[in-house]
Amino acid sequence: MSDEEVQLEARLEAQDVFEPPESFVEQANVADPAIYDEFEDEWPGAWERAAELLDWDSEWDQVLDDSDAPFYEWFTDGELNASHNCLDRHLDERGEEAAIEWIGELGEKRTYSYAQLHREVNEFAAALRELGVEEDDVVTMYMPMIPELPVAMLACARIGAPHSVVFAGFSADALATRMESADSEFLVTCDGYYRRGDPLPHKEKANEGLEDVGHEVETVVVDRLDDDYDHPMKEGEHDYDELVAAHEGAEVDPVTRDAEDMLFLMYTSGTTGQPKGVKHTTGGYLSYAAWTSHAVLDVKPDDTYWCSADIGWITGHSYIVYGPLALGTTTVMYEGTPDYPEKDRLWEIVEEYDVTQLYTAPTAIRAFMKWGKEYPDSHDLSSLRLLGTVGEPINPRAWKWYYKHIGDEDCPVVDTWWQTETGGMMLTTLPAIGEMKPGSAGPPLPGVSADVVDVGGDPVGAGEAGYLVVNRPWPGMLRTLYNNDERFIDEYWREYSNPDRDEWVYFPEDGAKLDEDGYITVLGRVDDVLNVSGHRLGTMEIESAIVGVEGVAEAAVVGGKHDIKGEAVYAYVITEDGTEENEALRERIIEGVEDAIGPIARPESVIFTPELPKTRSGKIMRRLLEDIANGEELGDTSTLRNPDVVSDIQSKVGGD
Ligand code: WT7
């Protein structure tokens, strides 16, 4: 490094607060700080400005109906269609503009103008109808990042059939569980996709999953790999291209949906082994996705906006598909990995497409840091105007690296905290208004009310850690867990609400800290949920996969700190015959987890132990196992029934 660079690094390191760049403020969608007061003064009516970003078939009666809290309803009796809002209404002015810029891993490119996307969505919607999909039928999609995925989602939205997208990296078992839980009789999947240049079969996994679904399923298969892979078709399955061709030029009127009608289901991990089917609605969710894309990501129709998440997660639903397309912008979709063929792949794309906003995850930023600044440095990234991060806490060093080496100190960085359940962003600075503090997401959005409280629900003071809570409903909130209102209340509303006084407080199960300016630093989950590379995994799900492996008697899974992934899976395992080293079993355990959930849940470390540290009442001391995984000092172990086991386990992890 030159002297100048050394000085620059030192200056950045010492700086804790960053002002929004003037050039950004001048052109921002939302730049007047009065927005916060306006929302307070007019709450909940202020949320109309989110709904007004959309076209409605009929106007709502009431912005918020809280008469049956916590089953809140938003924009009641309003009617609209999401596919119309993401496509039809843009045709006159933006029909020839790009809606989706898709880049395949091998370097293929496909541009879908709004007119083309509209056409294919109509054709596929007609095809789905012919296959028997009716309004309110749940259609499952098990697909990677190929354009047919958003086409299928929008086709479902057009005919009022909720979709349930299952991340392509999830296993066959995970697919089957979700299809069964949603009683889904339709599946759209594909033959495979490319990973690091090689074809990766996917259809076998889908087939395997379908074998475990106890009802008939109509399946549509997209042929992504052509001749590179001869995929196993089952009898009666439909080829996507043939279906679309058979409905060439078809037009399907968008079905008018009630604001509260379900737009989609998204399964996510919780404390128990059973994934939760989060229900999102047409009016509230879409308004919220559009409003946050407008206010936080500063999306404008002429932008080329890129969120590098996968559509299989909520981030991709809200900020690759629904938010950006509702606003009529160009959304970039990239099929592959960031380091293929080279570690500058993302920067090559930013340069080639003149990307204006980039929204990615801390785990990716930490990998870019490790690879080195020469990769972004070798590209012209000056088209970028705003940077965003999501999925897990970002450490200040990674934040500053992103700000400097990608944003050239000229782009605001929004650190957005939210969840599958919240539908869209909740805590973040507004990019033209709030000063940025690396490591701290920021204040709640205008109209959102959040606080940090102690176990008893009382607010903790500035600087103290506690539990994050949300005190008021918001339009993008989940409405319930599919077919399980009781679990919905138990999981999110039991802890801090006061039903007798009709006071409802949402508990996201995150720990947090508040500072004197009202900025919130999210510290991470306080339940048994791990965050591996920004992906949410339940420890119980992993444990039950491990216990299902022959030869395993008991297992405990915790998260250990990881430089790139944030957290990594540590599995402590007791074998049936008491053996403590068994390579073959270790491999079977890893395989078992991959089969039950997917490679993202693969244990970083499997530690065989004769016992697990337990309290006298027989509870596994997970905290202790976490400290051991992290090589940290252990606190008091005297309450353990079996304190001796601790040093034994410690020596094994240390020697790993
Ligand atoms: C959990 C939600 C939101 C879409 C991606 C993940 C963690 C998310 C942040 C952030 C600190 C964050 C929380 C949250 N999280 N964003 N900016 N700072 N933590 O959605 O799979 O539902 O996971 O991700 O722990 O509860 P998800």
XYZ file of C-alpha atoms and ligand atoms in Angstrom:
683
model
C 0.000 0.000 0.000
C 1.178 3.536 -0.734
C 1.437 6.096 2.089
C -1.647 7.763 0.761
C -3.628 4.544 0.913
C -2.429 3.827 4.423
C -3.646 7.258 5.530
C -6.962 6.721 3.824
C -7.498 3.389 5.545
C -6.619 4.919 8.904
C -9.093 7.763 8.349
C -11.878 5.375 7.415
C -11.128 3.163 10.361
C -11.425 6.051 12.768
C -14.658 7.355 11.257
C -17.887 6.154 12.914
C -20.466 8.340 11.226
C -20.957 8.965 7.513
C -23.137 11.628 5.876
C -25.282 10.849 2.832
C -23.389 12.056 -0.253
C -24.694 15.391 -1.573
C -24.940 14.109 -5.144
C -27.256 11.364 -3.937
C -29.442 13.624 -1.801
C -30.118 15.948 -4.717
C -31.817 13.274 -6.767
C -33.335 10.998 -4.103
C -36.952 9.812 -4.165
C -37.306 10.649 -0.495
C -35.084 13.428 0.838
C -37.217 15.423 3.255
C -36.760 14.430 6.924
C -40.330 15.617 7.546
C -41.407 12.174 6.300
C -40.897 10.791 9.813
C -43.254 13.311 11.414
C -45.770 12.987 8.617
C -46.032 9.276 9.258
C -46.454 9.818 12.992
C -49.068 12.551 12.566
C -51.119 10.671 10.035
C -50.614 7.095 11.236
C -52.013 4.716 10.007
C -53.404 6.864 7.168
C -49.871 7.789 6.072
C -49.533 4.264 4.705
C -51.819 5.316 1.870
C -48.743 6.722 0.183
C -47.442 3.160 -0.135
C -50.732 1.884 -1.552
C -50.869 4.842 -3.927
C -47.748 3.586 -5.669
C -50.006 0.857 -7.085
C -53.005 0.637 -9.409
C -56.170 -0.529 -7.666
C -59.296 -1.946 -9.290
C -61.254 -0.591 -6.402
C -60.247 1.704 -3.595
C -59.888 0.487 0.015
C -62.385 1.436 2.736
C -60.057 1.420 5.675
C -56.272 1.659 5.756
C -55.983 -0.551 8.831
C -58.548 -2.781 10.447
C -57.265 -3.767 13.877
C -60.537 -5.059 15.253
C -59.267 -8.649 15.396
C -55.634 -8.040 16.369
C -53.107 -9.515 15.869
C -54.947 -10.618 12.727
C -54.588 -7.181 11.223
C -55.989 -6.295 7.828
C -54.707 -3.565 5.553
C -56.434 -1.577 2.806
C -59.638 -3.492 3.478
C -61.985 -4.152 0.591
C -59.442 -2.709 -1.813
C -58.980 -4.819 -4.941
C -56.005 -5.212 -7.232
C -53.870 -7.682 -9.159
C -50.119 -7.980 -8.604
C -49.309 -9.129 -12.131
C -51.182 -6.159 -13.580
C -49.205 -3.878 -11.277
C -45.865 -5.420 -12.234
C -46.557 -5.644 -15.976
C -49.668 -4.333 -17.735
C -49.641 -0.877 -16.292
C -46.094 -0.258 -17.550
C -46.766 -1.334 -21.130
C -47.747 2.021 -22.576
C -44.721 3.899 -21.391
C -42.157 1.211 -20.851
C -43.225 -1.688 -23.040
C -39.935 -1.736 -24.911
C -37.746 -1.097 -21.853
C -36.030 -3.988 -20.117
C -37.937 -5.492 -17.214
C -35.421 -8.288 -16.566
C -31.787 -8.467 -17.583
C -30.833 -12.082 -17.056
C -27.258 -13.300 -17.116
C -26.606 -17.019 -17.171
C -23.565 -18.482 -15.541
C -22.004 -19.474 -18.848
C -22.321 -15.887 -20.005
C -25.592 -16.156 -21.926
C -27.737 -13.071 -21.795
C -31.461 -12.642 -22.090
C -33.332 -9.379 -21.976
C -37.073 -9.399 -21.321
C -38.755 -6.140 -22.178
C -41.939 -5.406 -20.258
C -43.875 -6.344 -23.414
C -42.069 -9.693 -23.718
C -42.406 -10.514 -20.062
C -46.091 -9.615 -20.201
C -46.544 -11.898 -23.169
C -44.820 -14.905 -21.650
C -46.595 -14.438 -18.326
C -49.932 -14.412 -20.160
C -49.054 -17.529 -22.122
C -47.918 -19.402 -19.063
C -50.941 -18.220 -17.074
C -53.172 -19.651 -19.807
C -51.206 -22.897 -19.660
C -51.521 -23.152 -15.880
C -55.255 -22.667 -16.148
C -55.467 -25.409 -18.706
C -53.576 -27.709 -16.351
C -56.346 -27.100 -13.866
C -54.903 -24.387 -11.631
C -57.768 -22.452 -10.083
C -57.865 -19.330 -7.991
C -56.389 -19.982 -4.509
C -54.610 -23.218 -5.512
C -51.038 -23.174 -4.214
C -48.471 -23.672 -6.989
C -45.002 -24.739 -5.845
C -41.882 -23.655 -7.692
C -38.615 -25.462 -7.212
C -36.308 -23.539 -9.467
C -32.971 -21.770 -9.535
C -32.297 -18.269 -10.860
C -33.732 -18.599 -14.346
C -36.233 -16.150 -15.886
C -38.988 -18.771 -15.969
C -39.150 -18.469 -12.182
C -40.420 -14.865 -12.077
C -42.549 -15.652 -15.139
C -44.218 -18.474 -13.221
C -44.660 -16.347 -10.101
C -46.315 -13.542 -12.051
C -48.450 -16.007 -14.015
C -49.746 -17.359 -10.697
C -50.380 -13.853 -9.408
C -52.297 -13.137 -12.605
C -54.781 -15.952 -12.040
C -54.936 -15.537 -8.281
C -53.051 -18.718 -7.439
C -50.630 -18.210 -4.533
C -47.106 -19.462 -5.182
C -44.774 -21.196 -2.806
C -41.176 -21.003 -4.005
C -38.798 -23.573 -2.560
C -35.112 -22.605 -2.776
C -33.430 -24.839 -5.389
C -30.602 -25.630 -2.969
C -33.034 -27.287 -0.582
C -33.271 -31.055 -0.611
C -35.951 -33.379 -1.990
C -37.223 -33.907 1.553
C -37.610 -30.194 2.097
C -39.593 -29.913 -1.137
C -41.891 -32.759 -0.138
C -42.548 -31.343 3.347
C -43.489 -27.963 1.897
C -45.735 -29.376 -0.816
C -47.524 -31.558 1.679
C -47.931 -28.789 4.209
C -49.426 -26.458 1.588
C -51.472 -29.214 -0.066
C -49.935 -28.059 -3.296
C -50.983 -30.040 -6.372
C -48.844 -28.198 -8.909
C -45.099 -27.985 -9.318
C -42.966 -25.951 -11.707
C -39.355 -27.095 -11.768
C -36.487 -27.536 -14.223
C -34.043 -30.136 -15.503
C -31.028 -28.473 -13.920
C -28.783 -25.439 -14.012
C -25.140 -24.488 -14.204
C -22.761 -24.242 -11.291
C -19.158 -23.241 -11.883
C -19.560 -24.088 -15.505
C -20.892 -27.600 -15.042
C -24.469 -28.734 -15.508
C -26.036 -29.512 -12.137
C -28.970 -31.912 -12.363
C -32.043 -30.811 -10.461
C -34.877 -32.937 -11.818
C -33.813 -36.075 -9.925
C -34.129 -34.155 -6.697
C -37.593 -32.963 -7.708
C -38.582 -36.517 -8.650
C -37.347 -37.851 -5.348
C -39.348 -35.215 -3.515
C -42.476 -35.978 -5.519
C -42.261 -39.603 -4.456
C -42.855 -38.504 -0.889
C -45.841 -36.333 -1.680
C -49.002 -38.194 -0.819
C -51.238 -36.673 -3.482
C -51.280 -36.284 -7.258
C -49.125 -33.472 -8.649
C -49.145 -31.854 -12.098
C -45.553 -31.014 -12.961
C -44.109 -28.558 -15.461
C -40.427 -28.836 -16.332
C -38.294 -26.053 -17.790
C -35.497 -27.313 -20.019
C -32.559 -25.178 -18.933
C -29.705 -27.497 -19.856
C -30.727 -28.565 -23.376
C -28.428 -31.281 -24.607
C -26.068 -30.973 -21.663
C -28.374 -33.125 -19.638
C -30.946 -35.733 -20.551
C -33.320 -35.341 -17.646
C -35.646 -38.046 -16.391
C -39.210 -37.016 -17.287
C -42.013 -38.815 -15.508
C -45.141 -39.826 -17.314
C -47.683 -37.063 -17.728
C -45.240 -34.247 -17.078
C -45.331 -31.105 -19.157
C -42.536 -29.324 -20.932
C -42.561 -25.582 -20.239
C -41.603 -24.513 -23.772
C -44.248 -26.704 -25.332
C -46.915 -25.351 -23.005
C -46.001 -21.757 -23.723
C -45.826 -22.411 -27.468
C -49.242 -24.051 -27.366
C -50.663 -20.852 -25.849
C -48.846 -18.430 -28.096
C -50.440 -15.011 -28.007
C -52.936 -15.996 -25.309
C -54.266 -13.194 -23.158
C -55.462 -13.809 -19.642
C -57.261 -11.052 -17.800
C -55.674 -10.406 -14.422
C -58.021 -11.706 -11.743
C -59.226 -9.073 -9.324
C -57.986 -9.996 -5.879
C -58.986 -8.691 -2.516
C -56.196 -6.772 -0.786
C -56.100 -9.445 1.899
C -56.033 -12.394 -0.511
C -52.854 -14.436 -0.306
C -50.220 -13.537 -2.890
C -47.758 -16.193 -1.780
C -46.532 -18.513 0.900
C -42.906 -18.685 1.908
C -41.620 -21.388 4.194
C -38.981 -20.431 6.715
C -37.224 -22.058 9.649
C -38.355 -21.729 13.207
C -37.534 -23.166 16.576
C -39.279 -26.476 16.023
C -38.417 -28.960 13.298
C -41.449 -28.053 11.197
C -40.932 -25.096 8.800
C -43.407 -22.240 9.031
C -45.561 -21.234 6.070
C -45.519 -17.446 6.167
C -48.575 -15.959 4.444
C -48.259 -12.682 2.540
C -51.095 -10.747 0.960
C -51.713 -8.973 -2.306
C -52.435 -5.416 -1.141
C -50.348 -4.898 1.970
C -47.302 -6.860 0.882
C -47.119 -5.372 -2.608
C -47.607 -1.822 -1.311
C -44.871 -2.389 1.237
C -42.417 -3.938 -1.258
C -43.015 -1.051 -3.670
C -42.795 1.659 -1.011
C -39.547 0.367 0.525
C -38.008 -0.094 -2.950
C -38.928 3.524 -3.653
C -37.911 5.075 -0.328
C -34.920 2.955 0.689
C -33.452 1.551 -2.528
C -34.334 4.772 -4.381
C -35.581 2.771 -7.354
C -36.594 4.804 -10.392
C -37.900 3.489 -13.717
C -34.680 4.333 -15.557
C -32.448 2.462 -13.141
C -30.733 -0.835 -13.677
C -31.143 -2.215 -10.247
C -29.499 -5.390 -8.948
C -30.252 -7.453 -5.895
C -27.880 -10.418 -5.888
C -30.020 -12.625 -3.619
C -31.779 -15.765 -4.790
C -35.502 -15.567 -5.568
C -35.884 -18.691 -3.422
C -35.638 -16.443 -0.358
C -37.854 -13.542 0.680
C -35.214 -10.983 -0.347
C -35.558 -12.112 -3.937
C -39.367 -12.072 -3.800
C -39.562 -8.521 -2.492
C -36.498 -6.957 -4.064
C -35.803 -8.815 -7.303
C -39.364 -9.460 -8.408
C -42.234 -7.577 -6.779
C -40.777 -4.249 -5.584
C -38.698 -3.356 -8.655
C -41.243 -4.590 -11.212
C -44.099 -2.773 -9.458
C -42.049 0.387 -9.939
C -41.358 -0.368 -13.614
C -37.588 -0.493 -13.388
C -35.029 -2.924 -14.843
C -34.134 -5.715 -12.455
C -30.973 -7.778 -12.954
C -30.978 -11.514 -12.384
C -27.761 -13.496 -12.245
C -27.831 -17.283 -12.320
C -24.408 -18.089 -11.012
C -21.810 -17.713 -8.307
C -19.814 -14.505 -7.746
C -16.432 -16.128 -8.365
C -17.110 -17.888 -11.621
C -15.346 -17.728 -14.018
C -13.354 -15.139 -12.063
C -13.669 -13.308 -8.801
C -14.620 -10.120 -10.606
C -17.855 -11.496 -12.052
C -20.126 -9.114 -10.149
C -18.019 -6.084 -11.032
C -17.930 -7.116 -14.658
C -21.742 -7.181 -14.636
C -22.019 -3.836 -12.824
C -19.758 -2.278 -15.442
C -21.388 -3.882 -18.456
C -24.971 -3.087 -17.449
C -24.293 0.244 -15.737
C -25.916 -1.039 -12.578
C -27.201 1.807 -10.424
C -28.009 0.056 -7.124
C -26.490 -3.073 -5.653
C -28.195 -4.913 -2.795
C -26.231 -7.854 -1.380
C -25.334 -9.654 1.863
C -22.533 -9.231 4.423
C -21.322 -12.781 3.786
C -20.688 -11.861 0.131
C -18.971 -8.618 1.112
C -16.659 -10.483 3.474
C -15.753 -12.867 0.653
C -15.026 -9.920 -1.691
C -12.776 -8.441 1.001
C -10.865 -11.656 1.296
C -10.416 -11.948 -2.466
C -8.951 -8.442 -2.589
C -9.731 -4.992 -3.883
C -7.956 -5.607 -7.178
C -11.119 -7.312 -8.490
C -13.461 -4.334 -8.114
C -10.599 -1.950 -8.856
C -10.191 -3.372 -12.329
C -13.727 -2.264 -13.306
C -15.539 1.014 -13.753
C -18.184 0.990 -11.029
C -19.099 4.655 -11.333
C -22.663 3.867 -12.423
C -23.443 2.810 -8.828
C -25.498 5.277 -6.830
C -26.568 3.259 -3.799
C -25.427 0.133 -1.964
C -27.467 -2.066 0.314
C -26.901 -4.986 2.642
C -29.256 -7.494 4.237
C -29.469 -10.854 5.934
C -27.227 -10.658 8.985
C -25.314 -8.135 11.043
C -22.529 -6.442 9.098
C -19.261 -5.814 10.886
C -17.994 -2.211 10.549
C -14.849 -3.328 8.723
C -16.881 -5.024 5.989
C -19.257 -2.041 5.830
C -16.340 0.354 5.289
C -14.736 -1.862 2.700
C -18.010 -1.953 0.765
C -18.457 1.798 1.117
C -14.937 2.533 -0.090
C -14.024 -0.138 -2.612
C -17.406 -0.630 -4.232
C -19.076 2.713 -3.573
C -15.970 4.880 -3.926
C -17.172 6.784 -0.835
C -19.867 8.261 -3.009
C -22.825 5.937 -2.443
C -24.931 5.695 0.698
C -24.996 2.210 2.230
C -28.322 1.038 3.628
C -28.060 -1.756 6.190
C -31.588 -3.119 6.143
C -32.928 -5.325 8.933
C -36.038 -7.347 8.217
C -37.318 -10.921 7.992
C -39.329 -13.311 5.874
C -42.232 -12.471 8.173
C -41.986 -8.696 7.806
C -42.289 -8.857 3.999
C -39.972 -5.897 3.570
C -37.449 -3.680 5.296
C -38.120 -2.440 8.819
C -34.958 -0.885 10.240
C -32.603 1.149 8.078
C -31.525 4.700 7.508
C -33.229 6.485 4.632
C -30.316 6.926 2.239
C -30.704 10.668 1.638
C -31.668 11.535 5.199
C -29.999 9.579 7.972
C -26.325 9.607 8.763
C -24.887 6.136 8.518
C -23.226 4.322 11.389
C -21.386 1.203 10.205
C -22.632 -1.855 12.059
C -25.936 -0.313 13.075
C -28.968 -0.792 10.826
C -30.484 2.505 11.925
C -33.877 3.731 13.071
C -37.203 2.126 12.166
C -38.626 3.296 8.844
C -41.149 6.118 8.988
C -44.386 4.656 10.327
C -42.655 1.632 11.841
C -42.283 1.519 15.599
C -39.606 -0.630 17.204
C -37.901 -0.755 20.563
C -35.382 -2.735 22.572
C -36.781 -4.208 25.781
C -35.722 -6.442 28.656
C -37.260 -9.841 29.477
C -40.127 -8.125 31.241
C -40.918 -5.978 28.211
C -39.602 -2.715 29.664
C -37.470 -0.557 27.387
C -33.753 -0.790 28.156
C -31.661 2.333 28.120
C -29.350 3.516 25.367
C -26.275 1.345 25.069
C -27.828 -1.711 26.678
C -28.620 -4.963 24.960
C -32.112 -6.425 25.014
C -34.774 -7.871 22.753
C -36.020 -6.203 19.610
C -39.791 -5.694 19.454
C -42.131 -4.067 16.944
C -44.959 -2.122 18.573
C -47.279 -1.414 15.720
C -48.548 -3.316 12.699
C -47.249 -2.500 9.204
C -48.717 -3.309 5.766
C -46.070 -5.892 4.747
C -46.490 -8.035 7.857
C -47.299 -11.721 7.616
C -50.992 -12.329 8.247
C -50.639 -15.755 9.756
C -48.810 -19.056 9.432
C -50.535 -21.151 6.817
C -53.317 -23.175 8.417
C -51.931 -22.460 11.840
C -53.280 -19.312 13.518
C -52.364 -20.682 16.908
C -48.704 -21.100 16.098
C -48.757 -17.603 14.556
C -49.782 -16.156 17.916
C -47.432 -18.375 19.880
C -44.390 -17.640 17.774
C -44.679 -13.904 17.383
C -47.208 -12.369 19.775
C -47.200 -14.393 23.003
C -43.983 -13.089 24.484
C -44.571 -9.352 24.910
C -48.244 -8.674 24.156
C -50.931 -7.905 26.650
C -54.083 -9.399 25.140
C -56.266 -8.308 28.074
C -55.551 -4.719 27.205
C -55.565 -5.464 23.471
C -51.902 -4.445 23.241
C -50.048 -6.428 20.646
C -46.281 -6.506 20.343
C -44.493 -8.436 17.608
C -41.388 -10.336 18.701
C -38.942 -11.109 15.870
C -36.654 -13.201 18.091
C -33.616 -10.983 17.597
C -31.377 -9.416 20.210
C -30.535 -5.728 19.723
C -28.988 -2.579 21.157
C -30.268 0.964 20.950
C -28.040 4.059 20.904
C -28.733 7.619 22.037
C -29.880 8.608 18.526
C -32.420 5.815 18.321
C -30.264 3.695 16.005
C -30.699 -0.018 16.464
C -27.873 -2.506 16.160
C -29.255 -5.986 15.604
C -27.139 -8.559 17.407
C -28.627 -11.785 16.048
C -31.198 -14.430 16.837
C -32.088 -15.260 20.387
C -33.977 -18.435 19.468
C -32.581 -21.708 18.164
C -32.217 -20.382 14.651
C -28.859 -20.065 12.903
C -27.864 -17.582 10.257
C -25.387 -19.214 7.898
C -24.318 -16.923 5.054
C -27.530 -14.971 5.564
C -29.603 -18.161 5.316
C -31.926 -19.071 8.092
C -31.685 -22.601 9.486
C -33.356 -24.155 12.495
C -31.049 -26.083 14.831
C -33.902 -28.521 15.473
C -34.234 -29.300 11.779
C -30.522 -30.097 11.572
C -30.580 -32.094 14.798
C -33.453 -34.252 13.661
C -31.631 -34.921 10.387
C -28.561 -36.043 12.336
C -30.484 -38.198 14.768
C -32.055 -39.881 11.756
C -28.633 -41.216 10.711
C -28.007 -44.798 11.730
C -25.538 -45.045 14.582
C -26.354 -41.666 16.110
C -27.889 -41.592 19.575
C -28.153 -37.881 20.303
C -27.125 -34.596 18.731
C -26.941 -30.920 19.583
C -26.379 -28.255 16.946
C -25.164 -24.734 17.611
C -23.709 -21.880 15.585
C -20.037 -21.055 15.805
C -18.520 -17.828 14.504
C -17.221 -17.953 10.942
C -15.166 -15.299 9.118
C -17.109 -15.411 5.882
C -20.394 -17.155 6.631
C -21.073 -15.241 9.830
C -22.135 -18.453 11.522
C -21.280 -22.070 10.778
C -22.982 -25.281 11.870
C -21.298 -27.162 14.732
C -22.765 -30.561 15.474
C -22.018 -32.363 18.746
C -22.902 -36.018 18.385
C -23.218 -38.981 20.736
C -22.922 -42.297 18.925
C -24.966 -45.354 19.765
C -21.999 -47.591 20.491
C -20.051 -44.880 22.263
C -17.238 -44.726 19.704
C -15.697 -41.331 19.523
C -13.994 -41.309 16.182
C -15.697 -42.643 13.129
C -14.888 -41.105 9.757
C -17.531 -43.096 7.922
C -20.203 -41.982 10.342
C -19.053 -38.391 10.069
C -19.576 -38.585 6.325
C -22.978 -40.197 6.717
C -24.008 -37.418 9.087
C -22.975 -34.755 6.598
C -24.822 -36.590 3.858
C -27.853 -36.986 6.091
C -28.034 -33.242 6.681
C -27.605 -32.495 2.989
C -30.388 -34.932 2.142
C -32.793 -33.620 4.744
C -32.211 -29.905 4.212
C -29.564 -29.113 1.624
C -25.856 -28.338 1.299
C -26.297 -24.939 2.994
C -26.899 -26.752 6.288
C -23.766 -28.905 5.978
C -21.950 -29.056 9.341
C -18.615 -27.265 9.421
C -17.568 -29.550 12.194
C -18.911 -32.813 13.630
C -17.666 -33.430 17.143
C -18.184 -36.877 18.656
C -18.603 -36.852 22.383
C -19.641 -39.414 24.990
C -21.972 -36.888 26.643
C -23.518 -33.465 26.141
C -23.295 -30.829 28.859
C -26.649 -30.807 30.627
C -28.202 -28.960 33.516
C -29.512 -30.929 36.450
C -32.958 -30.761 34.914
C -31.590 -32.386 31.773
C -31.504 -29.365 29.453
C -28.610 -29.190 27.019
C -26.495 -26.088 27.722
C -26.277 -24.732 24.200
C -24.639 -21.495 25.263
C -21.726 -23.542 26.545
C -21.476 -25.509 23.311
C -21.408 -22.217 21.430
C -18.625 -20.891 23.616
C -16.695 -24.102 23.050
C -17.184 -23.810 19.273
C -15.917 -20.245 19.424
C -12.940 -21.131 21.604
C -14.146 -18.677 24.227
C -13.628 -18.588 27.972
C -16.354 -20.576 29.646
C -18.350 -19.099 32.460
C -19.639 -20.972 35.466
C -20.132 -24.649 34.726
C -21.007 -25.650 38.263
C -24.722 -25.967 37.525
C -23.958 -28.810 35.158
C -24.867 -32.332 35.991
C -21.720 -33.474 34.204
C -19.077 -30.697 34.368
C -16.263 -33.079 33.388
C -17.544 -33.460 29.892
C -16.721 -29.847 29.096
C -12.943 -30.070 29.031
C -13.211 -33.290 27.110
C -15.257 -31.647 24.356
C -13.069 -28.570 24.422
C -9.964 -30.581 23.684
C -11.656 -32.147 20.668
C -12.824 -28.875 19.152
C -9.441 -27.323 19.757
C -7.772 -30.238 17.994
C -10.137 -30.073 15.000
C -33.129 -12.804 10.213
C -34.243 -13.006 9.224
C -34.481 -10.177 5.466
C -34.219 -11.052 4.373
C -33.113 -12.022 4.575
C -33.201 -12.878 5.804
C -31.220 -11.474 10.373
C -31.605 -9.819 8.501
C -30.284 -8.184 9.088
C -29.498 -7.007 9.260
C -28.729 -7.907 11.282
C -30.208 -9.183 10.070
C -32.037 -11.337 11.646
C -33.431 -11.707 11.200
N -31.037 -10.199 9.677
N -31.160 -8.608 8.143
N -29.494 -6.013 8.363
N -28.744 -6.921 10.387
N -29.430 -9.051 11.164
O -34.537 -13.210 6.122
O -34.299 -15.667 6.509
O -36.249 -14.389 7.449
O -33.941 -14.089 8.392
O -31.950 -12.374 9.545
O -31.564 -12.232 12.595
O -34.263 -12.158 12.239
P -34.807 -14.393 7.110
